[in-house]
Amino acid sequence: MNLVIYILRRLAISIPVLLVGTFLCFIMVAGTGDPLAELKSNPAMNPQVLAETAARLGLDQGIIPRYFSWLGNFITGDWGVSIAQGNAQAPVFPKVMAAFEVTLKLVVGAEILALILGVLVGVVAAVKQYSIIDYVATTLAFLLFSMPIFCVAIVLKGYAIQFNGWVRDLGLSDVLGNPWIRTTSPESLNFDGPGGFLASYVGAYLLPTLSIMAISFAAYSRFQRASMLETLNADYVRTARAKGLGNGRVIFRHAFRNALIPVTTLFSVNFGAVLSGAIITESVFNWNGMGKLLVEAVVKNDTQVMMGWLVLIASSIIVANLIADLMYGILDPRIRVG
């Protein structure tokens, strides 16, 4: 019962936070400039058409009425239409959701793998403190920390191109109709043949997934190691050892669960940052995800698309933090009671 009340309480807090986030996003986008500036710069544009367009978009109203009008439409699924030249009148919702699906598939897989490997390496490094495993894990983490993500992506892409060339020289590159490791967007993949879908899918996601995993893995492993070391030196762990409990039971039954709490916090914060910052990885591998969508919207001052992008990212971050709050209640029952 306490868990249900805790979940409802966290949901009640998340809703006003999301509303405040949407308002701040709306204010920021509204301050980027006049969305109709490009149309107004055209001397052949009919003033009446401009006035009708402004009225249709609500630009003839104040910022507060415009926000509530936008919010009502947004909640019902009407995210407006694009006002960018060459893409005018295109619905924003399917465009943003298509890009979000691409980025979400990439980020979720990369972050889950990074979390699993990071936690595993962090626990082993803490339990085997000052061993060769600890030193190797520490060196690898600092090495990955020191490399910008675009550098990791470019290096991986370069090696993949060399590998594909080597495989092609052996006459094996056309077994599935695609290179073994894709270095560009997976939109045009050939999924024919036995196992074609799985091989092509994995080949397309391999490089960008590794690129995103690199930095996240380094962060998770270091946080998990530090948290695990602190927990292993806690009084209740020493008491458990004094009672004669086995080392494995002490580590996984008493220490590991509490040591996950700081990493859970990091994961919730990092997930939102990676989701919104995937623009670099998507640019290197030419993916049509949220990164490319934002760049195009900013260049064309497409405020409707920018609002959809910002609110969707803000909602994802709030959801990630809500999941983290729920995990706190599961990992430590004292939190949900309090």
Tab-separated table of C-alpha atoms in Angstrom, residues 118-241:
chain	number	residue	atom	x	y	z
A	118	GLY	CA	29.033	-0.182	-16.005
A	119	VAL	CA	27.389	-1.635	-12.903
A	120	LEU	CA	29.059	-5.010	-13.424
A	121	VAL	CA	32.525	-3.521	-13.904
A	122	GLY	CA	32.022	-1.074	-11.023
A	123	VAL	CA	31.029	-3.815	-8.586
A	124	VAL	CA	33.935	-6.072	-9.568
A	125	ALA	CA	36.398	-3.150	-9.375
A	126	ALA	CA	35.152	-2.260	-5.895
A	127	VAL	CA	35.224	-5.815	-4.582
A	128	LYS	CA	38.693	-6.334	-6.134
A	129	GLN	CA	39.989	-2.927	-5.083
A	130	TYR	CA	43.593	-2.174	-6.146
A	131	SER	CA	43.718	-5.358	-8.223
A	132	ILE	CA	44.674	-5.514	-11.897
A	133	ILE	CA	40.942	-5.532	-12.743
A	134	ASP	CA	40.437	-2.317	-10.785
A	135	TYR	CA	43.387	-0.596	-12.449
A	136	VAL	CA	42.284	-1.650	-15.948
A	137	ALA	CA	38.697	-0.504	-15.320
A	138	THR	CA	39.890	2.836	-13.928
A	139	THR	CA	42.254	3.428	-16.845
A	140	LEU	CA	39.566	2.563	-19.388
A	141	ALA	CA	37.022	4.833	-17.705
A	142	PHE	CA	39.374	7.827	-17.616
A	143	LEU	CA	40.409	7.182	-21.214
A	144	LEU	CA	36.777	7.231	-22.363
A	145	PHE	CA	36.053	10.289	-20.228
A	146	SER	CA	38.874	12.181	-21.940
A	147	MET	CA	37.537	11.511	-25.456
A	148	PRO	CA	34.669	13.672	-26.798
A	149	ILE	CA	31.806	11.617	-28.172
A	150	PHE	CA	32.285	12.950	-31.688
A	151	CYS	CA	35.898	11.749	-31.556
A	152	VAL	CA	34.783	8.260	-30.481
A	153	ALA	CA	32.166	8.179	-33.254
A	154	ILE	CA	34.586	9.306	-35.970
A	155	VAL	CA	37.266	6.817	-34.890
A	156	LEU	CA	34.774	3.939	-34.853
A	157	LYS	CA	33.426	4.964	-38.242
A	158	GLY	CA	36.932	5.082	-39.705
A	159	TYR	CA	37.806	1.607	-38.437
A	160	ALA	CA	34.470	0.252	-39.675
A	161	ILE	CA	35.133	1.583	-43.178
A	162	GLN	CA	38.533	-0.109	-43.155
A	163	PHE	CA	36.982	-3.355	-41.917
A	164	ASN	CA	34.299	-3.288	-44.619
A	165	GLY	CA	36.997	-2.735	-47.228
A	166	TRP	CA	38.977	-5.686	-45.912
A	167	VAL	CA	35.872	-7.910	-45.962
A	168	ARG	CA	35.031	-6.730	-49.481
A	169	ASP	CA	38.519	-7.666	-50.637
A	170	LEU	CA	37.840	-11.175	-49.368
A	171	GLY	CA	34.631	-11.289	-51.433
A	172	LEU	CA	32.309	-11.563	-48.428
A	173	SER	CA	30.657	-8.123	-48.315
A	174	ASP	CA	27.594	-8.931	-50.438
A	175	VAL	CA	26.368	-11.987	-48.555
A	176	LEU	CA	23.370	-10.027	-47.266
A	177	GLY	CA	23.460	-7.235	-49.824
A	178	ASN	CA	24.924	-4.760	-47.285
A	179	PRO	CA	28.294	-4.027	-45.700
A	180	TRP	CA	28.813	-5.988	-42.513
A	181	ILE	CA	29.002	-2.816	-40.436
A	182	ARG	CA	26.793	0.067	-41.543
A	183	THR	CA	28.299	3.547	-41.206
A	184	THR	CA	25.156	5.487	-42.199
A	185	SER	CA	21.441	5.559	-41.459
A	186	PRO	CA	19.648	2.156	-41.511
A	187	GLU	CA	16.702	3.507	-43.551
A	188	SER	CA	17.788	1.871	-46.817
A	189	LEU	CA	18.851	-1.493	-45.460
A	190	ASN	CA	18.228	-4.678	-47.400
A	191	PHE	CA	16.613	-7.187	-45.038
A	192	ASP	CA	16.344	-10.026	-47.563
A	193	GLY	CA	17.811	-13.455	-47.027
A	194	PRO	CA	18.059	-15.794	-44.008
A	195	GLY	CA	18.932	-13.784	-40.934
A	196	GLY	CA	19.082	-10.652	-43.068
A	197	PHE	CA	16.956	-8.520	-40.776
A	198	LEU	CA	18.894	-9.334	-37.611
A	199	ALA	CA	22.313	-8.992	-39.249
A	200	SER	CA	21.472	-5.734	-40.995
A	201	TYR	CA	19.765	-4.258	-37.929
A	202	VAL	CA	22.669	-5.085	-35.649
A	203	GLY	CA	25.158	-3.847	-38.224
A	204	ALA	CA	23.361	-0.510	-38.537
A	205	TYR	CA	23.069	0.128	-34.794
A	206	LEU	CA	26.477	-1.164	-33.760
A	207	LEU	CA	28.617	1.960	-34.259
A	208	PRO	CA	26.258	4.647	-32.904
A	209	THR	CA	25.396	2.395	-29.957
A	210	LEU	CA	29.071	1.932	-29.097
A	211	SER	CA	29.657	5.677	-29.450
A	212	ILE	CA	26.916	6.555	-26.957
A	213	MET	CA	27.847	3.661	-24.675
A	214	ALA	CA	31.454	4.795	-24.310
A	215	ILE	CA	30.925	7.899	-22.176
A	216	SER	CA	27.931	6.499	-20.289
A	217	PHE	CA	29.775	3.279	-19.437
A	218	ALA	CA	32.689	5.252	-18.006
A	219	ALA	CA	30.366	7.317	-15.801
A	220	TYR	CA	28.306	4.371	-14.555
A	221	SER	CA	31.343	2.224	-13.753
A	222	ARG	CA	33.049	4.983	-11.749
A	223	PHE	CA	29.898	5.904	-9.833
A	224	GLN	CA	29.126	2.264	-9.106
A	225	ARG	CA	32.661	1.620	-7.877
A	226	ALA	CA	32.625	4.641	-5.554
A	227	SER	CA	29.136	3.829	-4.248
A	228	MET	CA	30.001	0.172	-3.731
A	229	LEU	CA	33.181	1.013	-1.828
A	230	GLU	CA	31.255	3.346	0.466
A	231	THR	CA	28.589	0.717	1.069
A	232	LEU	CA	31.099	-2.074	1.733
A	233	ASN	CA	32.583	0.058	4.522
A	234	ALA	CA	29.195	0.802	6.103
A	235	ASP	CA	28.465	-0.381	9.637
A	236	TYR	CA	25.609	-2.703	8.656
A	237	VAL	CA	27.863	-4.488	6.148
A	238	ARG	CA	30.577	-4.973	8.751
A	239	THR	CA	27.913	-6.273	11.128
A	240	ALA	CA	26.748	-8.765	8.509
A	241	ARG	CA	30.313	-9.992	8.070
